[in-house]
mmCIF file of C-alpha atoms in Angstrom:
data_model
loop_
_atom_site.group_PDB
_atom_site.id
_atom_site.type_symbol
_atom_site.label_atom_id
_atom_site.label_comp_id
_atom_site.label_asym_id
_atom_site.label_seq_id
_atom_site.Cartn_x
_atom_site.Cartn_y
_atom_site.Cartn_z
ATOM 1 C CA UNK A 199 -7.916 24.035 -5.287
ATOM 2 C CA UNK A 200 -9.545 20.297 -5.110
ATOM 3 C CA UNK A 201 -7.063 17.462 -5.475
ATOM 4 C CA UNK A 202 -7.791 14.074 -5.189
ATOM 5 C CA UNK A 203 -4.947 11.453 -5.241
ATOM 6 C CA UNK A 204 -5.657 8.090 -7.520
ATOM 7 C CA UNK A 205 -2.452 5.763 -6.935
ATOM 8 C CA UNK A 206 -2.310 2.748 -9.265
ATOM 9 C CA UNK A 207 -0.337 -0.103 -8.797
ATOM 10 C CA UNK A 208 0.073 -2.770 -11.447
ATOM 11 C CA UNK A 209 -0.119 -6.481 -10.882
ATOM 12 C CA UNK A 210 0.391 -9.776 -12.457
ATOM 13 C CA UNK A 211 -1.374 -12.224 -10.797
ATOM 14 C CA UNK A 212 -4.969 -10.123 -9.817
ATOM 15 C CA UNK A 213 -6.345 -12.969 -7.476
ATOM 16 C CA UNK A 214 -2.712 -13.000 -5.427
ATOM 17 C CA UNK A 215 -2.704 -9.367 -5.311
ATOM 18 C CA UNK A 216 -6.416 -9.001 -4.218
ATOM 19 C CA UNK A 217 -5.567 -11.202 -1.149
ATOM 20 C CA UNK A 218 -2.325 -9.231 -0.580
ATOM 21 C CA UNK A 219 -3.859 -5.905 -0.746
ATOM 22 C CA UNK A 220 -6.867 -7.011 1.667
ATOM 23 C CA UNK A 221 -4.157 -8.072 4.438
ATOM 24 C CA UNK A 222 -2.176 -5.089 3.877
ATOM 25 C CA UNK A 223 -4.963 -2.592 4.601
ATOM 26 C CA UNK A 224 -6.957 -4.840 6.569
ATOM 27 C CA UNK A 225 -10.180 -4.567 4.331
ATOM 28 C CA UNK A 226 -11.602 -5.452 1.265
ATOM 29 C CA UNK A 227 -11.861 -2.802 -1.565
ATOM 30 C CA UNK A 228 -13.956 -0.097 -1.150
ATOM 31 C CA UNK A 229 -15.275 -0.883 -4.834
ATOM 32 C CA UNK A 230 -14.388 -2.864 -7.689
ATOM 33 C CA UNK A 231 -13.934 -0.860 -10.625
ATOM 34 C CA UNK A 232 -13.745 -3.750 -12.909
ATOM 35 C CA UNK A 233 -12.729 -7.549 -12.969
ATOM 36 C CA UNK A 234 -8.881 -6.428 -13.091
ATOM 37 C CA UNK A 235 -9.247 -3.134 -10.928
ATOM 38 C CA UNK A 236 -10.149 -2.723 -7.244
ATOM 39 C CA UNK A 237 -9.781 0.855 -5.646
ATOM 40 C CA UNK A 238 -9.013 1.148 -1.956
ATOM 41 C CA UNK A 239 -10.183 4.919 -0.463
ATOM 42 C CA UNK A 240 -7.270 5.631 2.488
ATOM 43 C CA UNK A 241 -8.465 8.655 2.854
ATOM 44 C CA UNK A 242 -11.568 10.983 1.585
ATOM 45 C CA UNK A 243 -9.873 11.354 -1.854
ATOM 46 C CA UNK A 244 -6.648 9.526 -1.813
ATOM 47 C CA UNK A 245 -7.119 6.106 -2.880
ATOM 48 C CA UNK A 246 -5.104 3.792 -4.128
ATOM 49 C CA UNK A 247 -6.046 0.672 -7.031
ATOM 50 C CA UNK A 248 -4.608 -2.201 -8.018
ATOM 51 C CA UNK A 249 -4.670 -3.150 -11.663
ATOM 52 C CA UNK A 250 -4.012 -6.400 -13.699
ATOM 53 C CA UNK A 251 -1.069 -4.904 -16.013
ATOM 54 C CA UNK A 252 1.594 -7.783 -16.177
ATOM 55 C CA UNK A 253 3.654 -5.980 -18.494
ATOM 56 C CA UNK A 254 4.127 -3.059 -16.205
ATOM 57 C CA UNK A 255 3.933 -5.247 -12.757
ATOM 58 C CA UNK A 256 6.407 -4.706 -10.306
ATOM 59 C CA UNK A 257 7.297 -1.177 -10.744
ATOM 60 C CA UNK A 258 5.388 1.109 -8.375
ATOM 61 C CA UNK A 259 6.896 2.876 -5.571
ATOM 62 C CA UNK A 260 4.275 4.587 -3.139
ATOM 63 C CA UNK A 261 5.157 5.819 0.532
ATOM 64 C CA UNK A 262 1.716 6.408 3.167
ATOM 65 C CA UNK A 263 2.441 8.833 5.898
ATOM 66 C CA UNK A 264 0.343 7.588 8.830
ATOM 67 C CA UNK A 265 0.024 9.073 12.089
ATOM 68 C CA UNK A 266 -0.334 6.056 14.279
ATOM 69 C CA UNK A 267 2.851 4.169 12.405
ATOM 70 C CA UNK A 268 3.677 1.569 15.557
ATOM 71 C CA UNK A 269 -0.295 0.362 15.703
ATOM 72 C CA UNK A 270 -0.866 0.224 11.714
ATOM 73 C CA UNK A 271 2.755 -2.015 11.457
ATOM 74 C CA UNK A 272 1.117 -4.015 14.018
ATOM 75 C CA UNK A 273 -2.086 -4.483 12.848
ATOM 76 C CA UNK A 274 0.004 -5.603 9.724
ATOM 77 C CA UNK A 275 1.709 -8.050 11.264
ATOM 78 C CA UNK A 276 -1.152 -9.486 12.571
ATOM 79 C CA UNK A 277 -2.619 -10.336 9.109
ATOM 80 C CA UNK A 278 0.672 -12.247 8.394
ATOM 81 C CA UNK A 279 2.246 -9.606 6.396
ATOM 82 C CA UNK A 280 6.390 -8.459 7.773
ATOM 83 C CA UNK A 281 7.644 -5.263 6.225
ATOM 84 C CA UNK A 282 10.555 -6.357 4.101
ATOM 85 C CA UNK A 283 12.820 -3.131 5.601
ATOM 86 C CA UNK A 284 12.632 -0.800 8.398
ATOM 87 C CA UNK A 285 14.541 2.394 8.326
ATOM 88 C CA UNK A 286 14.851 5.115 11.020
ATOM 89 C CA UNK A 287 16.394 8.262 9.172
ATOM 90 C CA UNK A 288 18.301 11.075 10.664
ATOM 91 C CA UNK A 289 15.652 13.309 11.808
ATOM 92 C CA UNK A 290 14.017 10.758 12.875
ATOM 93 C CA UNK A 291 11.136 9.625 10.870
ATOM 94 C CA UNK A 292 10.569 5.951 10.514
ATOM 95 C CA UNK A 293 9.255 3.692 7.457
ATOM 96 C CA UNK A 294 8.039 0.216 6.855
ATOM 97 C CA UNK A 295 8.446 -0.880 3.223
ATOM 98 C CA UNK A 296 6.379 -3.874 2.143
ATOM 99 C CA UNK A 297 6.340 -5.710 -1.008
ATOM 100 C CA UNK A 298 4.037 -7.557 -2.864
ATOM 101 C CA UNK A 299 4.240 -10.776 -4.517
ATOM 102 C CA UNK A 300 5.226 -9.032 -7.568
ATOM 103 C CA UNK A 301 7.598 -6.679 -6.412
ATOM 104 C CA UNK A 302 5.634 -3.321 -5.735
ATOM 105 C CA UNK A 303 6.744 -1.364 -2.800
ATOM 106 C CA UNK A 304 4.561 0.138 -0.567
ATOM 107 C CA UNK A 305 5.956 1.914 2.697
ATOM 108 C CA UNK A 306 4.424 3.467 5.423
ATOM 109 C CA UNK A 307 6.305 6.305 7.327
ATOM 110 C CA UNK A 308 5.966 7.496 10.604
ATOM 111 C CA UNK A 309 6.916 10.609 12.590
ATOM 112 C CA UNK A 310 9.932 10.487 14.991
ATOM 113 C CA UNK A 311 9.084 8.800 18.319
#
């Protein structure tokens, strides 16, 4: 079985969020669906879109397992952006939580050290 994973995230202010996003995952979109949508492809079919739904905005919780978790919280921090909590849990697996100007989390967890 094929699955492909489409993670939306819905925003307020699109313009802010576009410019968030970008510094977060240290590109531009991989394509625009539309002129409140843009779609960012992590990962040959896992992707993840930001939409312009102000009524909803605020709400999404989404967690990135990375393998290389010290570099990518680096490269982070060197487009400006500081996770807003760091957590080492008992087995010890590390995450990174970020949010965005309109209170989305997005964390990034790491295997133990």
């Amino acid at each position: 079985m094929s699955i492909d994973l489409f993670a939306g995230i819905p925003v307020n202010d699109y313009a802010s969020a576009l410019d968030w996003y970008e510094r977060l995952f240290g590109s531009p979109p991989t394509f625009v669906a539309s002129d409140t949508e843009a779609v960012w492809e992590l990962a040959e079919h896992r992707s993840v879109a930001i939409e312009h739904l102000p009524e909803h905005a605020g709400h999404a919780i989404h967690t990135i397992f990375v393998d290389d978790f010290d570099t990518l919280i680096s490269q982070i921090a060197g487009r400006g952006l500081e996770p807003a909590k760091r957590e080492t849990y008992e087995n010890g697996v590390r995450k990174a939580t970020y949010r965005d100007p309109d209170g989305n989390e997005i964390g990034f967890g790491g295997a133990p050290r």
